[in-house]
Short mmCIF file of C-alpha atoms in Angstrom, two decimals:
data_model
loop_
_atom_site.label_atom_id
_atom_site.label_comp_id
_atom_site.label_asym_id
_atom_site.label_seq_id
_atom_site.Cartn_x
_atom_site.Cartn_y
_atom_site.Cartn_z
CA MET A 207 -25.18 -7.62 13.60
CA ARG A 208 -21.93 -8.49 15.32
CA THR A 209 -19.53 -5.80 16.46
CA GLY A 210 -16.24 -5.50 18.31
CA ASN A 211 -14.43 -8.64 19.42
CA GLU A 212 -17.34 -10.86 18.36
CA LEU A 213 -16.87 -9.71 14.76
CA ILE A 214 -13.11 -10.26 14.91
CA GLN A 215 -13.61 -13.74 16.33
CA ALA A 216 -16.06 -14.58 13.53
CA SER A 217 -13.43 -13.62 10.93
CA LYS A 218 -10.77 -15.94 12.36
CA SER A 219 -12.23 -19.02 10.70
CA PHE A 220 -11.17 -17.49 7.36
CA ALA A 221 -7.58 -16.86 8.46
CA GLN A 222 -6.48 -20.26 7.21
CA GLU A 223 -4.41 -20.47 4.06
CA ASN A 224 -4.22 -23.18 1.45
CA ARG A 225 -0.44 -23.59 1.24
CA LEU A 226 -0.51 -24.94 -2.30
CA GLN A 227 -2.76 -22.10 -3.43
CA SER A 228 -0.45 -19.53 -1.83
CA TRP A 229 2.58 -20.95 -3.63
CA LEU A 230 0.63 -21.13 -6.87
CA HIS A 231 -0.24 -17.43 -6.67
CA VAL A 232 3.37 -16.52 -5.88
CA GLY A 233 4.71 -18.74 -8.66
CA ILE A 234 2.36 -17.36 -11.32
CA THR A 235 3.15 -13.78 -10.28
CA LEU A 236 6.89 -14.40 -10.48
CA LEU A 237 6.42 -16.04 -13.88
CA VAL A 238 4.58 -12.98 -15.20
CA LEU A 239 7.31 -10.74 -13.79
CA ALA A 240 9.96 -12.84 -15.55
CA MET A 241 8.04 -12.61 -18.83
CA CYS A 242 7.83 -8.83 -18.51
CA VAL A 243 11.56 -8.60 -17.84
CA ALA A 244 12.28 -10.73 -20.92
CA VAL A 245 10.10 -8.62 -23.22
CA THR A 246 11.26 -5.23 -21.94
CA ALA A 247 14.90 -6.33 -22.23
CA VAL A 248 14.58 -7.02 -25.96
CA PRO A 249 15.16 -4.03 -28.31
CA LEU A 250 11.64 -4.09 -29.75
CA TRP A 251 9.64 -1.12 -31.03
CA TRP A 252 9.56 1.28 -28.09
CA PRO A 253 5.72 1.41 -27.66
CA VAL A 254 5.74 -2.39 -27.18
CA ARG A 255 8.48 -2.14 -24.57
CA ALA A 256 6.64 0.72 -22.85
CA LEU A 257 3.39 -1.30 -22.73
CA PHE A 258 5.14 -4.26 -21.15
CA SER A 259 6.95 -1.94 -18.75
CA VAL A 260 3.56 -0.72 -17.52
CA LEU A 261 2.35 -4.34 -17.19
CA PHE A 262 5.62 -5.06 -15.38
CA GLY A 263 4.89 -2.23 -12.94
CA LEU A 264 1.33 -3.38 -12.29
CA THR A 265 2.56 -6.92 -11.66
CA VAL A 266 5.07 -5.49 -9.17
CA VAL A 267 2.04 -4.02 -7.37
CA ARG A 268 0.52 -7.50 -7.16
CA MET A 269 3.76 -9.01 -5.90
CA PHE A 270 4.00 -6.22 -3.33
CA CYS A 271 0.53 -7.15 -2.06
CA LEU A 272 1.69 -10.76 -1.69
CA TYR A 273 4.81 -9.55 0.14
CA HIS A 274 2.53 -7.45 2.35
CA ASP A 275 0.40 -10.56 3.10
CA PHE A 276 3.51 -12.57 3.93
CA LEU A 277 4.66 -9.98 6.48
CA HIS A 278 1.17 -10.13 8.03
CA ASN A 279 1.63 -13.93 8.37
CA ALA A 280 -1.40 -14.37 6.11
CA ILE A 281 0.42 -16.55 3.54
CA LEU A 282 3.43 -18.89 3.64
CA LYS A 283 3.87 -18.41 7.39
CA ARG A 284 7.18 -19.72 8.74
CA SER A 285 8.43 -20.67 5.25
CA ALA A 286 12.18 -20.07 5.17
CA ILE A 287 12.20 -20.53 1.38
CA ALA A 288 9.54 -17.86 0.89
CA LYS A 289 11.27 -15.53 3.34
CA TRP A 290 14.87 -15.68 2.15
CA LEU A 291 14.53 -16.57 -1.54
CA VAL A 292 11.44 -14.61 -2.50
CA MET A 293 9.91 -12.09 -0.11
CA TYR A 294 12.88 -10.42 1.58
CA PRO A 295 14.82 -9.99 -1.70
CA PHE A 296 11.66 -8.57 -3.27
CA GLY A 297 11.25 -6.14 -0.37
CA LEU A 298 14.75 -4.81 -0.97
CA TYR A 299 14.11 -4.57 -4.73
CA VAL A 300 11.00 -2.40 -4.21
CA LEU A 301 12.75 -0.20 -1.62
CA THR A 302 10.46 -1.46 1.15
CA PRO A 303 12.81 -3.21 3.59
CA PRO A 304 11.10 -5.66 5.96
CA ASN A 305 12.20 -3.91 9.15
CA VAL A 306 10.83 -0.45 8.45
CA TRP A 307 7.73 -1.82 6.69
CA LYS A 308 6.74 -3.97 9.67
CA GLN A 309 7.32 -1.09 12.09
CA THR A 310 5.27 1.46 10.19
CA HIS A 311 2.61 -0.83 8.75
CA ASN A 312 1.82 -2.59 12.01
CA TYR A 313 1.49 0.83 13.63
CA HIS A 314 -0.81 1.89 10.81
CA HIS A 315 -3.15 -1.03 11.46
CA ALA A 316 -3.29 -0.22 15.16
CA HIS A 317 -3.95 3.51 14.68
CA THR A 318 -5.87 3.94 11.41
CA ALA A 319 -8.08 7.04 11.35
CA LYS A 320 -7.10 8.44 14.73
CA ILE A 321 -7.16 12.23 14.59
CA VAL A 322 -3.75 12.33 16.27
CA GLY A 323 -1.26 9.54 15.64
CA SER A 324 -2.40 8.02 12.35
CA HIS A 325 0.36 9.63 10.25
CA VAL A 326 2.97 6.93 10.89
CA GLY A 327 2.88 4.52 7.96
CA SER A 328 0.24 6.62 6.23
CA TYR A 329 -0.47 10.09 4.86
CA PRO A 330 -0.76 12.86 7.48
CA MET A 331 -4.22 14.01 8.50
CA VAL A 332 -5.19 17.00 10.66
CA THR A 333 -8.46 18.65 11.64
CA THR A 334 -9.65 22.01 10.35
CA GLU A 335 -8.84 23.58 13.73
CA MET A 336 -5.34 22.10 13.76
CA TRP A 337 -4.86 23.43 10.22
CA LYS A 338 -5.67 26.98 11.36
CA GLN A 339 -3.01 26.74 14.07
CA MET A 340 -0.25 25.36 11.83
CA THR A 341 2.64 27.54 10.70
CA LEU A 342 3.20 28.33 7.03
CA GLY A 343 6.03 25.82 6.88
CA GLN A 344 3.89 23.10 8.45
CA ARG A 345 1.08 23.81 5.99
CA VAL A 346 3.46 23.61 3.04
CA MET A 347 4.81 20.23 4.17
CA TYR A 348 1.29 18.94 4.79
CA ARG A 349 0.17 20.04 1.31
CA ILE A 350 3.20 18.38 -0.27
CA ALA A 351 2.60 15.10 1.55
CA ARG A 352 -1.01 14.89 0.37
CA HIS A 353 -0.46 16.28 -3.14
CA PRO A 354 -1.04 13.99 -6.16
CA LEU A 355 2.49 14.75 -7.40
CA ASN A 356 3.90 13.24 -4.23
CA ILE A 357 2.15 10.01 -5.18
CA ALA A 358 3.05 10.26 -8.88
CA PHE A 359 6.73 10.61 -7.94
CA GLY A 360 6.46 8.13 -5.07
CA TYR A 361 9.53 6.29 -6.37
CA ILE A 362 11.65 9.14 -5.03
CA THR A 363 9.53 10.79 -2.34
CA ILE A 364 7.77 7.90 -0.60
CA PHE A 365 10.00 4.88 -1.22
CA LEU A 366 13.55 5.98 -2.00
CA PHE A 367 13.58 8.79 0.55
CA GLY A 368 10.73 7.97 2.94
CA MET A 369 11.10 4.21 3.31
CA CYS A 370 14.88 3.99 2.96
CA VAL A 371 16.90 7.18 3.47
CA SER A 372 14.90 8.72 6.33
CA SER A 373 14.40 5.41 8.14
CA PHE A 374 18.14 4.65 8.07
CA VAL A 375 19.05 8.15 9.24
CA ARG A 376 16.48 7.87 12.02
CA ASN A 377 17.79 4.56 13.37
CA PRO A 378 20.79 3.03 11.51
CA ARG A 379 21.11 0.02 13.81
CA LYS A 380 17.45 -0.97 13.64
CA ASN A 381 16.94 -0.10 9.97
CA TRP A 382 20.17 -1.46 8.53
CA ASP A 383 18.27 -3.14 5.70
CA SER A 384 17.18 0.30 4.46
CA LEU A 385 20.81 1.04 3.60
CA LEU A 386 21.14 -2.42 2.08
CA ALA A 387 18.15 -1.72 -0.18
CA LEU A 388 19.68 1.57 -1.35
CA VAL A 389 23.06 0.00 -2.05
CA LEU A 390 21.60 -2.95 -3.94
CA HIS A 391 19.29 -0.65 -5.89
CA GLY A 392 22.21 1.54 -6.91
CA MET A 393 24.31 -1.48 -7.89
CA LEU A 394 21.48 -2.96 -9.96
CA SER A 395 20.93 0.33 -11.79
CA ALA A 396 24.65 0.77 -12.45
CA ALA A 397 25.00 -2.80 -13.75
CA ILE A 398 22.04 -2.48 -16.12
CA ILE A 399 23.29 0.85 -17.50
CA TYR A 400 26.88 -0.39 -17.85
CA TYR A 401 26.06 -3.64 -19.62
CA GLY A 402 22.85 -2.73 -21.42
CA GLY A 403 22.62 1.02 -21.73
CA TRP A 404 20.15 3.67 -20.66
CA ALA A 405 17.23 2.33 -22.70
CA LEU A 406 17.46 -1.05 -21.00
CA TRP A 407 17.55 0.65 -17.58
CA PHE A 408 14.54 2.81 -18.46
CA PHE A 409 12.31 -0.03 -19.69
CA THR A 410 13.35 -2.76 -17.24
CA LEU A 411 13.79 -0.78 -14.03
CA LEU A 412 12.83 2.90 -14.01
CA LEU A 413 9.46 2.90 -15.81
CA PRO A 414 8.10 -0.27 -14.12
CA LEU A 415 8.97 1.03 -10.66
CA VAL A 416 7.60 4.51 -11.36
CA VAL A 417 4.31 2.87 -12.37
CA ALA A 418 4.33 0.47 -9.42
CA PHE A 419 5.10 3.09 -6.78
CA ALA A 420 2.58 5.58 -8.15
CA ALA A 421 -0.16 2.94 -8.33
CA GLY A 422 0.70 1.59 -4.90
CA GLY A 423 0.85 5.07 -3.42
CA TYR A 424 -2.59 5.89 -4.77
CA LEU A 425 -4.04 2.60 -3.53
CA PHE A 426 -2.85 3.39 -0.03
CA TYR A 427 -4.21 6.92 -0.27
CA ALA A 428 -7.67 5.93 -1.53
CA GLN A 429 -8.00 3.20 1.07
CA HIS A 430 -8.12 5.77 3.90
CA ASN A 431 -8.92 9.10 2.19
CA PHE A 432 -12.28 8.72 0.53
CA GLU A 433 -15.74 10.24 0.63
CA GLY A 434 -17.53 8.98 3.73
CA VAL A 435 -14.43 8.04 5.73
CA HIS A 436 -14.87 8.40 9.49
CA VAL A 437 -12.09 9.78 11.66
CA GLN A 438 -12.14 9.41 15.44
CA PRO A 439 -10.52 11.16 18.42
CA ARG A 440 -8.04 8.93 20.23
CA HIS A 441 -10.29 8.53 23.30
CA GLU A 442 -13.21 7.35 21.14
CA TRP A 443 -11.21 5.22 18.71
CA ASN A 444 -12.34 1.64 18.20
CA TYR A 445 -10.47 -0.98 16.16
CA THR A 446 -13.45 -2.59 14.42
CA ASP A 447 -15.12 0.76 13.73
CA ALA A 448 -11.89 1.98 12.15
CA ALA A 449 -11.73 -1.15 9.98
CA LEU A 450 -15.33 -0.95 8.80
CA HIS A 451 -15.81 2.82 8.51
CA SER A 452 -12.29 4.18 7.90
CA SER A 453 -11.11 1.71 5.27
CA SER A 454 -12.64 1.67 1.80
CA TYR A 455 -13.86 -1.03 -0.52
CA LEU A 456 -12.23 -0.12 -3.83
CA LYS A 457 -14.45 -1.46 -6.60
CA SER A 458 -12.65 -2.78 -9.66
CA GLY A 459 -12.94 -5.34 -12.42
CA PRO A 460 -11.29 -8.77 -12.46
CA ILE A 461 -8.12 -7.52 -14.18
CA MET A 462 -7.39 -4.82 -11.61
CA ARG A 463 -8.41 -7.16 -8.80
CA TRP A 464 -5.67 -9.49 -10.05
CA PHE A 465 -3.05 -6.75 -10.26
CA THR A 466 -3.99 -5.48 -6.78
CA ALA A 467 -4.41 -8.95 -5.24
CA ASN A 468 -7.82 -8.07 -3.76
CA ILE A 469 -6.36 -5.29 -1.59
CA GLY A 470 -9.43 -3.28 -2.59
CA TYR A 471 -11.33 -5.32 0.01
CA HIS A 472 -9.49 -3.13 2.45
CA HIS A 473 -12.15 -2.98 5.15
CA VAL A 474 -12.01 -6.78 5.37
CA HIS A 475 -8.22 -6.75 5.48
CA HIS A 476 -8.20 -4.20 8.31
CA LEU A 477 -10.66 -6.24 10.33
CA ASN A 478 -8.30 -9.21 10.20
CA PRO A 479 -4.96 -8.79 8.36
CA THR A 480 -4.09 -12.49 8.76
CA ILE A 481 -6.74 -13.51 6.20
CA PRO A 482 -5.06 -14.53 2.90
CA PHE A 483 -5.74 -12.10 0.06
CA TYR A 484 -7.47 -14.75 -2.05
CA ARG A 485 -10.07 -15.31 0.70
CA LEU A 486 -11.07 -11.66 1.18
CA PRO A 487 -13.99 -11.79 -1.32
CA GLU A 488 -15.20 -14.96 0.38
CA VAL A 489 -15.19 -13.23 3.78
CA MET A 490 -17.14 -10.24 2.51
CA ALA A 491 -19.73 -12.54 0.92
CA ALA A 492 -20.09 -14.60 4.10
CA MET A 493 -20.29 -11.84 6.72
CA PRO A 494 -23.28 -9.44 6.45
CA GLU A 495 -21.52 -6.85 8.60
CA LEU A 496 -18.92 -6.35 5.83
CA GLN A 497 -21.33 -6.02 2.92
CA HIS A 498 -22.14 -2.30 3.11
CA PRO A 499 -18.75 -0.54 3.13
CA LYS A 500 -17.91 2.94 1.91
CA THR A 501 -16.71 2.57 -1.66
CA THR A 502 -14.45 4.24 -4.18
CA SER A 503 -12.97 3.15 -7.52
CA PHE A 504 -10.37 3.85 -10.18
CA ALA A 505 -12.84 6.06 -12.06
CA ILE A 506 -11.45 9.55 -12.73
CA LYS A 507 -14.27 11.24 -10.80
CA ASP A 508 -13.66 9.05 -7.74
CA MET A 509 -9.92 9.63 -7.88
CA ALA A 510 -10.49 13.39 -8.16
CA LYS A 511 -12.86 13.26 -5.19
CA CYS A 512 -10.34 11.40 -3.05
CA PHE A 513 -7.64 13.94 -3.85
CA SER A 514 -9.97 16.84 -3.03
CA LEU A 515 -10.36 15.67 0.58
CA LYS A 516 -7.63 17.21 2.72
CA LEU A 517 -8.77 17.93 6.30
CA TRP A 518 -11.11 16.37 8.85
CA ASP A 519 -13.91 18.66 10.00
CA PRO A 520 -15.14 17.43 13.41
CA GLU A 521 -18.28 19.58 13.26
CA LYS A 522 -19.36 18.36 9.83
CA GLN A 523 -18.03 14.84 10.56
CA ARG A 524 -16.45 14.54 7.13
CA MET A 525 -13.31 15.31 5.16
CA VAL A 526 -13.21 18.72 3.45
CA GLY A 527 -10.92 20.63 1.08
CA TYR A 528 -8.60 23.48 2.02
CA GLY A 529 -11.05 26.05 0.66
CA GLU A 530 -13.92 24.75 2.76
CA ALA A 531 -11.75 24.99 5.85
#
């Protein structure tokens, strides 16, 4: 069984995109998004509009995964059309400006599951001993960050504030596009409300993004906070071990695999993020080393289990809840 650099080298043969296939996936996704906008904009019976708003939000998740692949140079590399007409405008629309996303997400890939230093671009994680030494205020903030409500209201907490407001305040010059995203988002909301009313704004903007950000926030949580995850001290940390043992395989059916653009094959993605999303199942099937990952799913019991894991216990070598600490 290959490990380390040998395993990474073996995955590189799959990091080749089919340009036509990439554009086809992007085009179909944009077409579905346009259809959802058209249906939710029509004054139909409200349950119909709500249903399509949810579908709209789930399709935004898929488009976000394609945007994520583009910024990893996995699809449509060096395409000016994709960059300026599709991906960068989409990044501003979903309050995930390219500058801050690349900073935090690239860091995340290089530091996943380190006991100290993995919080940038991810949810904070501390050990049971660190938890005992934290002040009340620190514990409260930690609990808030990892609470399900933080994910449910990710539109405000994670994306509006975390990705845009705080990043711009932290470094206005470097994160200028965070302010641009906020301004454009405010202008879009104001225009929809002014010309179409509050119902149009709710069904075409608010509800879809609430769904998209909550679903995306949970995906990111479950990919690195699951039963069986392995967390390593900085001096023992290894890139391939972190990919294979600290990133989950999120089992799902074909419909959810479409909406999540195969991001559930997260251990494969972390081994080599330049592999196009549509080739991830192929890689897992072809490489025996990737065929026995730690798994989770969208089942209620698995989601509840993921949310129950709060702290890393070095002695037990597993995640535990606050009570067990």
